[in-house]
Amino acid sequence: MHCPFCQNPDTKVVDTRISDDGYAIRRRRECPRCSRRFTTIETSALLVKKHSGNSEPFNRDKVIAGVRKACQGRHIEEDALKQLGQQVEEDLRSRGLAQVDSEEVGKAILGPLRKLDEVAYLRFASVYQSFNGLEDFQRAIDELKAEDEADLQVAEGR
């Protein structure tokens, strides 16, 4: 790491801490030549491979913006959207991959979105899964009902 003040190529780490979100490391460094201190933040990159073949850095704000469109007209608080975005990023990063397909991002959104709001879930799924007609919506609704019934049976101890 070069010193930003004197450009010395050799610096030493004085302190290391993990950031609040757990996805970055904050290092306090000191230059042996000029004795000035500075901070660096190291993060791991998560890339998303698009349908076109291009890759771009994962952007939590894009996830939130897409979910916000599905939630339009629903009473969903902004904090809930931010929490969902964080859950999606944590899920994707926990896989230990440097790059994920855009389809995987969509799949990672579906679970938390279903728990947040079923109507928004159906809206998002209809675009993400390319629903072609009422049959696709009915199938998705039937799946939601079946999952709800299964959850209810588990909760009742059956």
Coordinates of C-alpha atoms in Angstrom, one line a residue:
M1 CA 0.0 0.0 0.0
H2 CA 1.5 3.3 -1.1
C3 CA 1.4 6.2 1.4
P4 CA -1.0 8.8 0.0
F5 CA 1.2 11.6 1.4
C6 CA 4.7 10.8 0.3
Q7 CA 4.0 7.8 -2.1
N8 CA 6.4 5.5 -0.1
P9 CA 5.5 2.0 -1.3
D10 CA 6.1 0.5 2.2
T11 CA 3.5 1.1 5.0
K12 CA 2.8 -0.8 8.2
V13 CA -0.6 -1.8 9.6
V14 CA -1.1 -0.3 13.1
D15 CA -4.7 -1.5 13.7
T16 CA -7.2 -3.8 12.0
R17 CA -11.0 -3.9 12.6
I18 CA -13.9 -5.5 10.9
S19 CA -16.6 -3.0 9.8
D20 CA -20.1 -2.9 11.2
D21 CA -21.6 -4.8 8.3
G22 CA -18.9 -7.5 8.4
Y23 CA -18.0 -7.2 4.7
A24 CA -15.1 -4.8 5.0
I25 CA -11.9 -4.6 6.9
R26 CA -10.7 -1.2 8.2
R27 CA -7.0 -0.9 8.6
R28 CA -5.1 2.0 10.2
R29 CA -1.7 2.4 8.6
E30 CA 1.4 4.4 9.2
C31 CA 4.2 5.4 6.8
P32 CA 7.7 4.7 8.2
R33 CA 9.1 7.5 6.0
C34 CA 6.8 10.5 6.8
S35 CA 5.2 9.0 10.0
R36 CA 1.7 10.0 8.8
R37 CA -1.2 7.8 9.4
F38 CA -4.1 7.0 7.1
T39 CA -7.0 4.5 6.9
T40 CA -7.8 1.9 4.2
I41 CA -11.0 -0.1 3.8
E42 CA -10.7 -3.4 2.1
T43 CA -13.8 -5.1 0.7
S44 CA -14.4 -8.2 -1.4
A45 CA -16.0 -7.8 -4.7
L46 CA -19.2 -9.6 -5.7
L47 CA -19.8 -9.5 -9.4
V48 CA -23.1 -10.2 -11.1
K49 CA -23.0 -11.8 -14.6
K50 CA -25.8 -10.3 -16.7
H51 CA -27.7 -12.1 -19.5
S52 CA -25.6 -10.2 -22.0
G53 CA -22.5 -11.8 -20.7
N54 CA -21.2 -8.6 -19.1
S55 CA -20.3 -8.5 -15.4
E56 CA -20.9 -5.7 -13.0
P57 CA -20.4 -5.2 -9.3
F58 CA -23.4 -6.3 -7.1
N59 CA -25.4 -3.2 -6.2
R60 CA -27.8 -3.5 -3.2
D61 CA -29.5 -0.3 -4.3
K62 CA -30.5 -2.0 -7.6
V63 CA -32.1 -4.9 -5.7
I64 CA -34.0 -2.4 -3.5
A65 CA -35.2 -0.4 -6.5
G66 CA -36.5 -3.6 -8.3
V67 CA -38.3 -4.7 -5.2
R68 CA -39.7 -1.2 -4.6
K69 CA -41.3 -1.4 -8.0
A70 CA -43.0 -4.7 -7.1
C71 CA -44.2 -3.1 -3.8
Q72 CA -45.6 0.0 -5.5
G73 CA -49.0 0.8 -3.9
R74 CA -48.4 -1.6 -1.0
H75 CA -47.7 -0.4 2.5
I76 CA -44.1 -1.5 2.8
E77 CA -41.7 0.6 4.9
E78 CA -38.4 1.7 3.4
D79 CA -36.5 0.1 6.3
A80 CA -38.1 -3.3 5.3
L81 CA -36.8 -2.8 1.8
K82 CA -33.3 -2.0 3.0
Q83 CA -33.4 -5.1 5.3
L84 CA -34.5 -7.2 2.3
G85 CA -31.6 -5.8 0.3
Q86 CA -29.2 -6.7 3.1
Q87 CA -30.6 -10.2 3.3
V88 CA -30.2 -10.8 -0.4
E89 CA -26.6 -9.6 -0.3
E90 CA -25.8 -11.7 2.7
D91 CA -27.3 -14.8 1.1
L92 CA -25.2 -14.2 -2.1
R93 CA -22.0 -13.5 -0.3
S94 CA -22.5 -16.5 2.0
R95 CA -22.1 -18.7 -1.1
G96 CA -18.4 -17.8 -1.2
L97 CA -18.5 -17.1 -4.9
A98 CA -16.8 -14.1 -6.6
Q99 CA -19.4 -14.0 -9.3
V100 CA -23.1 -15.0 -9.4
D101 CA -25.5 -15.1 -12.3
S102 CA -28.3 -12.4 -12.4
E103 CA -30.8 -15.3 -12.2
E104 CA -29.3 -16.2 -8.8
V105 CA -29.9 -12.6 -7.6
G106 CA -33.6 -12.9 -8.6
K107 CA -33.9 -16.3 -6.8
A108 CA -32.3 -14.8 -3.7
I109 CA -34.9 -12.0 -3.8
L110 CA -38.0 -14.3 -4.0
G111 CA -37.7 -15.9 -0.5
P112 CA -37.4 -12.7 1.6
L113 CA -39.9 -10.9 -0.6
R114 CA -42.5 -13.7 -0.1
K115 CA -42.2 -13.2 3.6
L116 CA -42.4 -9.4 3.3
D117 CA -45.5 -9.2 1.0
E118 CA -47.2 -11.9 -1.1
V119 CA -48.7 -9.5 -3.6
A120 CA -45.3 -7.9 -4.2
Y121 CA -43.8 -11.4 -4.5
L122 CA -46.3 -12.3 -7.2
R123 CA -45.6 -9.1 -9.1
F124 CA -41.8 -9.6 -8.9
A125 CA -42.2 -13.3 -9.8
S126 CA -44.4 -12.5 -12.8
V127 CA -41.6 -10.5 -14.3
Y128 CA -38.6 -12.6 -13.1
Q129 CA -40.2 -15.9 -14.1
S130 CA -41.8 -14.5 -17.3
F131 CA -45.4 -15.3 -16.6
N132 CA -47.3 -15.7 -19.8
G133 CA -50.9 -15.8 -18.6
L134 CA -53.4 -16.5 -15.9
E135 CA -52.3 -20.1 -15.6
D136 CA -48.8 -19.0 -14.5
F137 CA -50.4 -16.7 -11.8
Q138 CA -52.7 -19.4 -10.7
R139 CA -49.9 -21.9 -10.3
A140 CA -47.9 -19.4 -8.3
I141 CA -50.9 -18.7 -6.1
D142 CA -51.5 -22.4 -5.6
E143 CA -47.8 -22.8 -4.6
L144 CA -48.1 -20.0 -2.1
K145 CA -51.3 -21.6 -0.6
A146 CA -49.6 -25.0 -0.4
E147 CA -46.6 -23.5 1.4
D148 CA -48.8 -21.6 3.8
E149 CA -50.8 -24.8 4.6
A150 CA -47.5 -26.7 5.2
D151 CA -46.2 -23.9 7.4
L152 CA -49.5 -23.9 9.4
Q153 CA -49.3 -27.7 9.9
V154 CA -45.7 -27.4 11.1
A155 CA -46.7 -24.6 13.5
E156 CA -49.6 -26.8 14.9
G157 CA -47.2 -29.7 15.3
R158 CA -48.9 -32.1 12.9

